[in-house]
Coordinates of C-alpha atoms in Angstrom, one line a residue:
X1 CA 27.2 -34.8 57.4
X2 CA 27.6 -34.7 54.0
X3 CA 29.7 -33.0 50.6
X4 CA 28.6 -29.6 49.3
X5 CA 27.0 -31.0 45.7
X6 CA 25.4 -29.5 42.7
X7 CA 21.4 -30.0 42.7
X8 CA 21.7 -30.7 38.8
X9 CA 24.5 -33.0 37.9
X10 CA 27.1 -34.1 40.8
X11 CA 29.6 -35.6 37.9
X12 CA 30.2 -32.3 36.3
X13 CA 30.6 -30.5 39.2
X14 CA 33.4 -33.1 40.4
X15 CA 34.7 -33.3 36.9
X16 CA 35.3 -29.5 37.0
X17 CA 36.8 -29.4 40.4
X18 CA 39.4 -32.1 39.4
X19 CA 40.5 -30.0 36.0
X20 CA 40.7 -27.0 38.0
X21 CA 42.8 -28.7 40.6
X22 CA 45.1 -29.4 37.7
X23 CA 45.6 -26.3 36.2
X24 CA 47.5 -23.8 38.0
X25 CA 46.4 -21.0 35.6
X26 CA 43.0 -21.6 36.9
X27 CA 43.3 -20.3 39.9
X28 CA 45.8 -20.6 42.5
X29 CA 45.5 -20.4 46.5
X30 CA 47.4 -16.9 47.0
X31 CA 49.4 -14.3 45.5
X32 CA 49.4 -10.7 45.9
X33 CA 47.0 -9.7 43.2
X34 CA 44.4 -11.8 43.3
X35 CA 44.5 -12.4 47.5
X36 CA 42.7 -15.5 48.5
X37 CA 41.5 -18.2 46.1
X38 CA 40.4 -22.0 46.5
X39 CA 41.3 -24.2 43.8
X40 CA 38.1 -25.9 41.9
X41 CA 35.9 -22.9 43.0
X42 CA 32.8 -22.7 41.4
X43 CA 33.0 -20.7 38.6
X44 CA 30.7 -17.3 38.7
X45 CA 28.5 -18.9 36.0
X46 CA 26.7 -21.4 38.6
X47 CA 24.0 -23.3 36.7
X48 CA 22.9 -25.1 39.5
X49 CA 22.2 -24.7 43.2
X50 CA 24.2 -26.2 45.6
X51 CA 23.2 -28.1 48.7
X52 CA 25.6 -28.7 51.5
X53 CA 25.2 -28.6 55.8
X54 CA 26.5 -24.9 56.1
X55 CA 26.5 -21.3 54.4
X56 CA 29.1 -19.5 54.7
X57 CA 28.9 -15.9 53.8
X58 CA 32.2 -14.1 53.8
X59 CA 35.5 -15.1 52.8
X60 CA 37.7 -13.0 55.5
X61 CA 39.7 -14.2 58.2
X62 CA 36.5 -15.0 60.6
X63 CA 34.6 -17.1 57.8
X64 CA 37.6 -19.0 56.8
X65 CA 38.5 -19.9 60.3
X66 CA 34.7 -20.7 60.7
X67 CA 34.8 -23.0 57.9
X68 CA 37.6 -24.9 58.5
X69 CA 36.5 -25.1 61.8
X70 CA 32.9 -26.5 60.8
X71 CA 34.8 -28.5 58.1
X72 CA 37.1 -30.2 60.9
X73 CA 33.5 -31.4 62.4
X74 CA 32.6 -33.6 59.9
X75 CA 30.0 -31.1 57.8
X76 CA 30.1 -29.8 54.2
X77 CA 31.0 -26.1 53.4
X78 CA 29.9 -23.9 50.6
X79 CA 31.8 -20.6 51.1
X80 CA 30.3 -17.3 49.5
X81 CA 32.9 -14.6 48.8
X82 CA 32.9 -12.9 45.2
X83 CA 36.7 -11.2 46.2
X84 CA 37.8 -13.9 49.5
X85 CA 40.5 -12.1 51.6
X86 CA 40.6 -8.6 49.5
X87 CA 39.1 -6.9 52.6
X88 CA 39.7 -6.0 56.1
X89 CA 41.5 -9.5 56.7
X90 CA 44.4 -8.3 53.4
X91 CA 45.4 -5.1 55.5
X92 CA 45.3 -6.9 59.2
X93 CA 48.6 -6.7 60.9
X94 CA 48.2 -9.7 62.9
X95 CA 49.0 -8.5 66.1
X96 CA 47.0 -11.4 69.2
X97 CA 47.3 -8.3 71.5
X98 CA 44.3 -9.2 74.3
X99 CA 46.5 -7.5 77.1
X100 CA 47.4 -4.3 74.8
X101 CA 44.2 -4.2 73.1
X102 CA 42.3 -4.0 76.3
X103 CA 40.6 -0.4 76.2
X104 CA 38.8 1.4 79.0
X105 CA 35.4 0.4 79.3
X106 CA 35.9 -2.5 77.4
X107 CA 36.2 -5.2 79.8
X108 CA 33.5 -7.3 78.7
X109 CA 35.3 -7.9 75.7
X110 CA 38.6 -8.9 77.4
X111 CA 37.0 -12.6 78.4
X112 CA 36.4 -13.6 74.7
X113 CA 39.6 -12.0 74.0
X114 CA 42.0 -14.1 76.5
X115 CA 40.2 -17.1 75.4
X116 CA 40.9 -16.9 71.7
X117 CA 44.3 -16.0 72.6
X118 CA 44.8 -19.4 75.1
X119 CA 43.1 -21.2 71.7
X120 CA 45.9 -19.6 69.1
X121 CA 48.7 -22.2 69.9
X122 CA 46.4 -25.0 69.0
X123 CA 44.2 -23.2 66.4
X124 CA 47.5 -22.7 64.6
X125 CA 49.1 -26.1 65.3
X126 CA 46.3 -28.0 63.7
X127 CA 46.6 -25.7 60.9
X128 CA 50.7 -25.6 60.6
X129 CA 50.2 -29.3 60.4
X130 CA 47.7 -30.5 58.2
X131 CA 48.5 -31.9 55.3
X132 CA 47.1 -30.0 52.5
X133 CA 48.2 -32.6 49.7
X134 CA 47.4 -35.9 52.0
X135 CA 50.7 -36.7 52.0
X136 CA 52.0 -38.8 55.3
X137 CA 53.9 -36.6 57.4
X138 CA 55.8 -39.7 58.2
X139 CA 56.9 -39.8 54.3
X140 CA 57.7 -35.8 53.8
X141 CA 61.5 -35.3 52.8
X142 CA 63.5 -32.5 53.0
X143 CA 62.0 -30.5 49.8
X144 CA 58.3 -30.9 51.4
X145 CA 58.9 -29.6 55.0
X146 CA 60.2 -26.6 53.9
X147 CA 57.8 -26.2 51.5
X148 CA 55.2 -26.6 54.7
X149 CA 57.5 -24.1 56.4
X150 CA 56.3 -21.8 54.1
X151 CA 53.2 -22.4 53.6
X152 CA 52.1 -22.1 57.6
X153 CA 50.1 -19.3 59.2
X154 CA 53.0 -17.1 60.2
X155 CA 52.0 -18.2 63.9
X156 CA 54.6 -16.3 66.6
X157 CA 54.7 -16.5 70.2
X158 CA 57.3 -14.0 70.6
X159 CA 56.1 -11.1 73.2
X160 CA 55.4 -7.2 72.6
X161 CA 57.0 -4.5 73.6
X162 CA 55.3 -1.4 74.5
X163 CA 57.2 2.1 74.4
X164 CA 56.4 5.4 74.9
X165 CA 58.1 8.5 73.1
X166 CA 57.9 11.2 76.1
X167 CA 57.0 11.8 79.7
X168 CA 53.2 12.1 78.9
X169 CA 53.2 8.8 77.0
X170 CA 55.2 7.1 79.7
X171 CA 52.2 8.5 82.4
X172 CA 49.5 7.1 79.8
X173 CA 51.2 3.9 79.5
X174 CA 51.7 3.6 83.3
X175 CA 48.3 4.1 83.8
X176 CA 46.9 1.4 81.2
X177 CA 49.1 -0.8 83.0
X178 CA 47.5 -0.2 86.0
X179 CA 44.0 -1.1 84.3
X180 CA 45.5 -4.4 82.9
X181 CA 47.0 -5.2 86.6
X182 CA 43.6 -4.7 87.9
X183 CA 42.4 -7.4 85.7
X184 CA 45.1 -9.5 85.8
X185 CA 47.1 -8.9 83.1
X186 CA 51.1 -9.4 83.1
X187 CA 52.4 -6.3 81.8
X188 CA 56.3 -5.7 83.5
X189 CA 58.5 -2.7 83.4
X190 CA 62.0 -2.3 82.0
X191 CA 64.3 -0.4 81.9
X192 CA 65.5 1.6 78.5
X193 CA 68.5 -0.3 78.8
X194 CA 67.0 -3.6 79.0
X195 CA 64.4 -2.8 76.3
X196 CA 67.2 -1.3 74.3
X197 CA 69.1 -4.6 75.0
X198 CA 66.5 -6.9 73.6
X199 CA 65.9 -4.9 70.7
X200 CA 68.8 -2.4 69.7
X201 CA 67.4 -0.7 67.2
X202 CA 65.3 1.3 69.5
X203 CA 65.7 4.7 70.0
X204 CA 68.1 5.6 73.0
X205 CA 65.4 8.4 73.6
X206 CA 62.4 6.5 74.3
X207 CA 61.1 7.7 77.7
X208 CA 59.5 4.1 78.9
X209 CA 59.4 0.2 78.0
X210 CA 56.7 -2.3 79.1
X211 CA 57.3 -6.3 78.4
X212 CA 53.7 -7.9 77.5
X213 CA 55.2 -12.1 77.2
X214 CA 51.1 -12.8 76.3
X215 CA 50.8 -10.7 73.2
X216 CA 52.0 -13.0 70.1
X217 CA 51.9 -12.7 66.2
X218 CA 50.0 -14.8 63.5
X219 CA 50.5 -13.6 59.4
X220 CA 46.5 -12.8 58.5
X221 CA 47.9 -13.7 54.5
X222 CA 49.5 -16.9 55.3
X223 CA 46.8 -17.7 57.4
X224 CA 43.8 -17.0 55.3
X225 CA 46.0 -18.8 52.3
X226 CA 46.8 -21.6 54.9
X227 CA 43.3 -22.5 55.5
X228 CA 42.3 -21.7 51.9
X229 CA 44.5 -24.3 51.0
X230 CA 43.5 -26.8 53.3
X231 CA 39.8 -26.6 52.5
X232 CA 40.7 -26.9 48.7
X233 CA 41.7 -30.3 49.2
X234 CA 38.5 -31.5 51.2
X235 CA 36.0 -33.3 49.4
X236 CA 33.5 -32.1 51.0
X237 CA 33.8 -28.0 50.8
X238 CA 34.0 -25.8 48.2
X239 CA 34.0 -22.0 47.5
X240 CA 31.6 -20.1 45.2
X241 CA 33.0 -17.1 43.5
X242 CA 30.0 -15.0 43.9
X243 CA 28.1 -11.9 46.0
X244 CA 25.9 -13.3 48.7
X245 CA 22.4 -11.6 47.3
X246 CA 20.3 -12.7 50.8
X247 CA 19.0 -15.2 53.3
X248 CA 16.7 -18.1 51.4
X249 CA 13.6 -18.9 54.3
X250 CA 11.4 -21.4 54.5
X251 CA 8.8 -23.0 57.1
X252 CA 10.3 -20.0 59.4
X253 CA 14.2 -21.3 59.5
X254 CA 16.8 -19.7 57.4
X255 CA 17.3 -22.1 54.5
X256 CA 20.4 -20.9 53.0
X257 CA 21.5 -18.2 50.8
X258 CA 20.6 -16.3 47.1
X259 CA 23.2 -15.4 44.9
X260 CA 23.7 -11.9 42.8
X261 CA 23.0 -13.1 39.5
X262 CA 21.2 -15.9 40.2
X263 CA 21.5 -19.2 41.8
X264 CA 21.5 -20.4 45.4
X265 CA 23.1 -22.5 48.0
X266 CA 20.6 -24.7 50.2
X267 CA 22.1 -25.5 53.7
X268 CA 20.9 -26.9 56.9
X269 CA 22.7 -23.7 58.6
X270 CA 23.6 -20.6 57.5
X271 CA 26.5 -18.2 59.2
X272 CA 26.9 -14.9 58.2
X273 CA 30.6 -13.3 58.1
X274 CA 31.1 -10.9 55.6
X275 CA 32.1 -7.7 57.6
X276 CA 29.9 -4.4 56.8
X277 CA 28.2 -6.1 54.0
X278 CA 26.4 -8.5 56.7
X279 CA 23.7 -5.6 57.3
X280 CA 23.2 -5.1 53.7
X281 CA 21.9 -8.5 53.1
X282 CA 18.2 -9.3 51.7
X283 CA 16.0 -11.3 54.1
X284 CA 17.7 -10.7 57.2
X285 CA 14.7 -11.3 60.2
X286 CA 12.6 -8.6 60.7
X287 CA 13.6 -5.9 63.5
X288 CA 16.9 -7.1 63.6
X289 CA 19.1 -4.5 63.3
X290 CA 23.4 -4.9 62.6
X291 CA 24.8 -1.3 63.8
X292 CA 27.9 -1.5 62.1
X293 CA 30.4 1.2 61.1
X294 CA 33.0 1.5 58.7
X295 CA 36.4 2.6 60.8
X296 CA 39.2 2.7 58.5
X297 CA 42.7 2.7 58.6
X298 CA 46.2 2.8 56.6
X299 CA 49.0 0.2 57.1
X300 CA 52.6 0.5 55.3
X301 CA 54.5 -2.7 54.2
X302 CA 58.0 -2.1 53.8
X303 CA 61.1 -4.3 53.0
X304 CA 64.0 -4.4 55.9
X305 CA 67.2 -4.4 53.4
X306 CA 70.0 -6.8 54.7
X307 CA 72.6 -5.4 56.7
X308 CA 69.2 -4.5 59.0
X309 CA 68.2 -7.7 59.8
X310 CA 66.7 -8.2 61.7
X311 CA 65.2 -4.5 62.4
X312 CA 63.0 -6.0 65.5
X313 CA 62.6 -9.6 67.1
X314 CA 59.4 -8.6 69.2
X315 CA 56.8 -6.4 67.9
X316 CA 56.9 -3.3 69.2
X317 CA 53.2 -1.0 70.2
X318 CA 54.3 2.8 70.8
X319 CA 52.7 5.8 72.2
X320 CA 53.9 9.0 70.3
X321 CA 52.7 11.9 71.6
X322 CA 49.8 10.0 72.8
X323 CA 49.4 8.3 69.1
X324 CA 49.3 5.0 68.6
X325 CA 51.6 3.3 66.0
X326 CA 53.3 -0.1 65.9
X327 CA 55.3 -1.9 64.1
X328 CA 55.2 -6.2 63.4
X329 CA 58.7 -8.2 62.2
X330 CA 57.2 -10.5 59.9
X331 CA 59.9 -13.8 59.1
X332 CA 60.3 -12.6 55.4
X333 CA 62.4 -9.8 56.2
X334 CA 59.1 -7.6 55.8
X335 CA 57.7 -5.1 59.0
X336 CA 53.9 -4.2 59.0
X337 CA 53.2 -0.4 60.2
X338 CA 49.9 1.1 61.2
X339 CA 47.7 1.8 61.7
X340 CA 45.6 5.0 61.5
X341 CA 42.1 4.9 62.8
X342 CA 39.8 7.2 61.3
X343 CA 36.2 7.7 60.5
X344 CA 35.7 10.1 57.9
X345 CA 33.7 8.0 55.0
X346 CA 36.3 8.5 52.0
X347 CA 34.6 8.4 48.5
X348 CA 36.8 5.5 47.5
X349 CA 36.5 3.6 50.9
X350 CA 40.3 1.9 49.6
X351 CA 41.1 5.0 49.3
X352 CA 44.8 6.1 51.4
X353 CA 45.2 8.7 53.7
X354 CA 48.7 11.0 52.6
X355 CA 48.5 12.6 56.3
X356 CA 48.2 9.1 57.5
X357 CA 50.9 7.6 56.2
X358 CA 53.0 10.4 56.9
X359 CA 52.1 10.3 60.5
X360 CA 52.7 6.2 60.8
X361 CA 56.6 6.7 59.2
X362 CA 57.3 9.6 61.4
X363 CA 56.0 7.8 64.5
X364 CA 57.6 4.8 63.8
X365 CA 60.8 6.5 62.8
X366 CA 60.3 8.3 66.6
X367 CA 60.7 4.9 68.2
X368 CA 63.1 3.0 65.4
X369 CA 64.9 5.6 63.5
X370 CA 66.4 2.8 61.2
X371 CA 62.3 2.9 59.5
X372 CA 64.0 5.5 57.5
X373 CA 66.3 3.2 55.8
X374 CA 63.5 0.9 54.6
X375 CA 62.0 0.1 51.5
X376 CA 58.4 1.0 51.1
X377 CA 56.4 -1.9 49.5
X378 CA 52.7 -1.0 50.2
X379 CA 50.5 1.4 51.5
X380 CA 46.9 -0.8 52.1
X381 CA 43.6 1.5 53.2
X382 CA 40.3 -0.6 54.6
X383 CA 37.8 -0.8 56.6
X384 CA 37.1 -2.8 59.4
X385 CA 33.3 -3.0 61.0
X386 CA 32.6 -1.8 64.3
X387 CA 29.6 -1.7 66.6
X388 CA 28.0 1.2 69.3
X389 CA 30.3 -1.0 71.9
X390 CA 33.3 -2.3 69.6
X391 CA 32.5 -6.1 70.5
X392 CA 31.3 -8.7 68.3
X393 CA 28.1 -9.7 66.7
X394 CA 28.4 -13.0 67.6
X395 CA 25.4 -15.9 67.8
X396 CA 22.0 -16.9 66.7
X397 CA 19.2 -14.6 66.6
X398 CA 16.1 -14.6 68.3
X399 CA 12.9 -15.3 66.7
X400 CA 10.9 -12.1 65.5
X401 CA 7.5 -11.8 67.8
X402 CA 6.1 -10.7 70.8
X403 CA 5.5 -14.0 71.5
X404 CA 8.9 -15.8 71.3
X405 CA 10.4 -17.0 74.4
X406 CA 13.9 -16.9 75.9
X407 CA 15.2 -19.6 73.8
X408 CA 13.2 -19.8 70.9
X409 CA 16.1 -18.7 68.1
X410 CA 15.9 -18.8 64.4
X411 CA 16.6 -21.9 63.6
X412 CA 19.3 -22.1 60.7
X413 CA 21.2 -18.7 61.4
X414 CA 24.8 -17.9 62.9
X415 CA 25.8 -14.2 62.4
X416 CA 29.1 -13.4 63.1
X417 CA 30.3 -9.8 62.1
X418 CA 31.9 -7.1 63.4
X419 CA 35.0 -8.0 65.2
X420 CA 36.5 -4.4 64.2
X421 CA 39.8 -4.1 65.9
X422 CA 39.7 -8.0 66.7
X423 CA 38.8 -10.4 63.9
X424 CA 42.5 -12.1 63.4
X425 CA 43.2 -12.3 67.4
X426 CA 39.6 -13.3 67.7
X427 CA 39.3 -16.4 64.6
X428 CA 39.6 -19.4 66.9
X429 CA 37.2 -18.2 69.0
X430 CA 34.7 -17.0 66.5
X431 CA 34.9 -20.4 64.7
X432 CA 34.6 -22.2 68.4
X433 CA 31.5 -20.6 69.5
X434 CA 30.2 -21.3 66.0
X435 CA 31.0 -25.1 66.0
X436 CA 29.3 -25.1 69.3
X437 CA 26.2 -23.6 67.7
X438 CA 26.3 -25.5 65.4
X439 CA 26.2 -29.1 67.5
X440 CA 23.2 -27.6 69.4
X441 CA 25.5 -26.2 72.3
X442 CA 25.7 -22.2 73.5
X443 CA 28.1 -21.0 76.2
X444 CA 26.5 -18.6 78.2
X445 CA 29.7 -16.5 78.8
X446 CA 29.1 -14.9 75.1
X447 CA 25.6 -14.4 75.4
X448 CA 26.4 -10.5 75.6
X449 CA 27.8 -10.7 72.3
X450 CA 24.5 -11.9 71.0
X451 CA 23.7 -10.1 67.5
X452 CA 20.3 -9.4 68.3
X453 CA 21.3 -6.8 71.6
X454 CA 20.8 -3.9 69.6
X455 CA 17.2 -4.3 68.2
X456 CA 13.7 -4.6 69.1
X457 CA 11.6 -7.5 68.6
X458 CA 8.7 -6.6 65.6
X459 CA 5.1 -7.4 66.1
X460 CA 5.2 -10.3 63.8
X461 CA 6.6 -12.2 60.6
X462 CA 10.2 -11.4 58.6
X463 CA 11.3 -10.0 55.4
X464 CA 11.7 -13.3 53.8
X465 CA 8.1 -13.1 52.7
X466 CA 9.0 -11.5 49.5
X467 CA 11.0 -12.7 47.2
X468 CA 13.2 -14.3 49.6
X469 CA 11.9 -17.5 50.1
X470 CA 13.4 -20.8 48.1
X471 CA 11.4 -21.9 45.2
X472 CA 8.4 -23.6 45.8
X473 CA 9.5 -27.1 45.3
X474 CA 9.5 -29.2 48.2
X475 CA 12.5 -29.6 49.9
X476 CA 12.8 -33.6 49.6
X477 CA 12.8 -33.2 46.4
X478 CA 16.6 -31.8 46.7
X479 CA 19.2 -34.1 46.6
X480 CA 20.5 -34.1 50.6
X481 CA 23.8 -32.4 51.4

């Protein structure tokens, strides 16, 4: 295991981190207009390829959790984002639903689900206390903890509420519970009064309640700043400011990763996590094909003015006339609503939908009349990538050839793409499976996630044999990560 280092000139490139680390103008870990930032990132200017044990394509939630998770293990990470935690991961509402997000016909996916959710409490724990500046926790006063207070992933176990606005919700809603019972799923019934009791700012008119107790909360922005933060202070990672241009091959393994404009990252292994643009890479193997979809959807941010607070403890899902539409407390006073789903390939794929966010305020107004008394902050439009079957592309892929055998995988690859509806409930598991992967290990329960189930093997060879392949120097001569 090593630290991610500059081919060229290892001084400079430490020299730079440490006057970037202490200048807050360079670049800071978060704020609302810039999203996600590392401090000491390598400028877009790299003049010299960098070496290090893993590749990281894609700053979202999945490749930061998959970093610090690889980070954790001992092993250098370079992490390639040009615009880190500006996509799907900036709109996310944060909802670790695997009981409410269990959809008919998707009960394969309910397994990985129920095990990211049993890894949250620890995921975030490890997170919420790290020590981003080294400092010992023994020696923090009062000024530091709350400053960690605030700077922790937003991680909440409080439980969900489900509510239906009439009779034919309440029938829908009865009968999803009857799916997630036959899996066994808590979901309990209560009454409008006791619903009403625990939050009572409900409608008096909703026509059922459900209690979900396993369905928490995390904050996708504190948490992608959380870990950005943490992985700025450790020596041995680093993030490069620039577009991921394709996979770098050579003696048939994946060899790292080119970079728009020039440049490279060399690296023992290579995971891929950036979204939709995963199947838009150069080099990918041969006959593998990524199906992925752009699905997008609005989400409103809106300010909860005092004599409101607080407008909801749990959060609460809803059924309006067979919508969907829910609403997340966050602990700044803030509520999340969304979010549309929606298909229709907008010019401007940021683009928001008027008759969407119309829809989510009326809903939620349907089920919390005091929405109308907030304060609209944002209105947020992305997309997220889904597959033909809505799971994961999650693993290593298999060699391209008639001839390979049940095992034989490209060595040096790790996709991981296309959580859609998923990626922030399923992080911890995403960044487990790939530390496994990494230290040699597969888990054969989330072999039917494997990234390679939608294609057909070629007859031979891989699109790295043009102009994808390192330079021709021998790899010795590069100074080892």
């Amino acid at each position: 295991m090593g630290t991610a280092v500059s081919r060229d000139d290892t001084a400079s490139t430490d020299t730079a981190s440490d006057d970037a680390a202490n200048d807050d103008t360079a670049s800071g870990f978060y704020d609302a207009r810039t999203h996600v930032a590392w401090r000491g990132a390598a400028p877009a200017d790299l003049s010299a390829d960098l070496l290090a044990d893993v590749a990281l394509i894609g700053g979202g939630v999945i490749g930061h959790g998959i970093a610090w998770e690889a980070s954790r293990s001992g092993r250098s990470v370079v992490l390639i984002d040009d615009a880190p935690g500006s996509g799907a991961s900036w709109a996310a509402a944060g909802m670790l639903a695997p009981v409410s997000e269990l959809h008919y016909q998707e009960e394969a996916l309910l397994e990985l689900m129920l095990e990211s959710s049993r890894l949250w409490p620890d995921f975030a724990a490890a997170l919420d206390g790290a020590q981003a500046t080294g400092t010992d926790a023994a020696g923090t006063d009062a000024t530091g903890r709350e400053a960690a207070a605030h700077s922790g992933t937003g991680y909440l176990t409080t439980p969900t509420l489900a509510v239906g606005a009439d009779a034919a919700d309440r029938r829908a809603l009865a009968d999803l519970r009857a799916v997630q019972q036959a899996c066994g799923l808590n979901v309990e019934p209560l009454t409008v009064r006791e619903a009403r009791g625990r939050e009572p700012l409900l409608s008096p008119g909703i026509s059922c309640a459900f209690d979900i107790p396993a369905d928490h909360q995390v904050d996708p922005r504190r948490l992608l700043a959380r870990i950005a933060a943490l992985l700025a202070t450790d020596g041995r990672s680093r993030a490069v400011a620039r577009r991921a241009a394709g996979l770098l091959w050579e003696d048939g393994r994946v060899s790292g990763v080119s970079l728009a404009g020039g440049g490279a990252v060399h690296a023992k292994e290579t995971i891929v996590a950036n979204g939709l643009g995963a199947s838009e890479l150069g080099g990918l193997p041969a006959g593998l094909t990524l199906p992925l979809r752009p699905v997008y959807g609005d989400i409103l941010r809106l300010r909860v003015p005092a004599h409101l607070r607080p407008l909801l403890i749990s959060t609460v899902r809803g059924l309006v006339r067979g919508v969907p539409v829910y609403i997340v407390p966050r602990q700044d006073g803030t509520v999340v609503i969304g979010a549309t789903q929606r298909e229709d390939g907008p010019a401007d794929p940021r683009a928001v939908s008027a008759g969407g966010v119309y829809q989510l305020l009326r809903d939620a107004q349907q089920l919390v009349p005091a929405v109308a008394e907030l304060e609209l902050l944002e209105v947020t439009a992305r997309a997220r990538p889904g597959t033909p079957d809505n799971a994961p592309l999650l693993g290593r892929v298999k060699r391209p050839g008639p001839d390979r055998g049940d095992g034989d995988d490209i060595p040096g690859l790790i996709i991981a793409t296309g959580f859609f509806r998923h990626g922030v409930l399923l992080t911890p598991a995403a960044a487990t499976v790939c530390r496994q992967l990494l230290d040699g290990h597969a888990d054969p329960r989330w072999a039917v996630f494997r990234p390679d189930r939608f294609s057909h093997a070629p007859d031979s060879g891989n699109r790295s044999n043009s102009g994808n392949r390192p330079n021709s120097g021998n790899r010795s001569n590069k100074e080892a990560a």
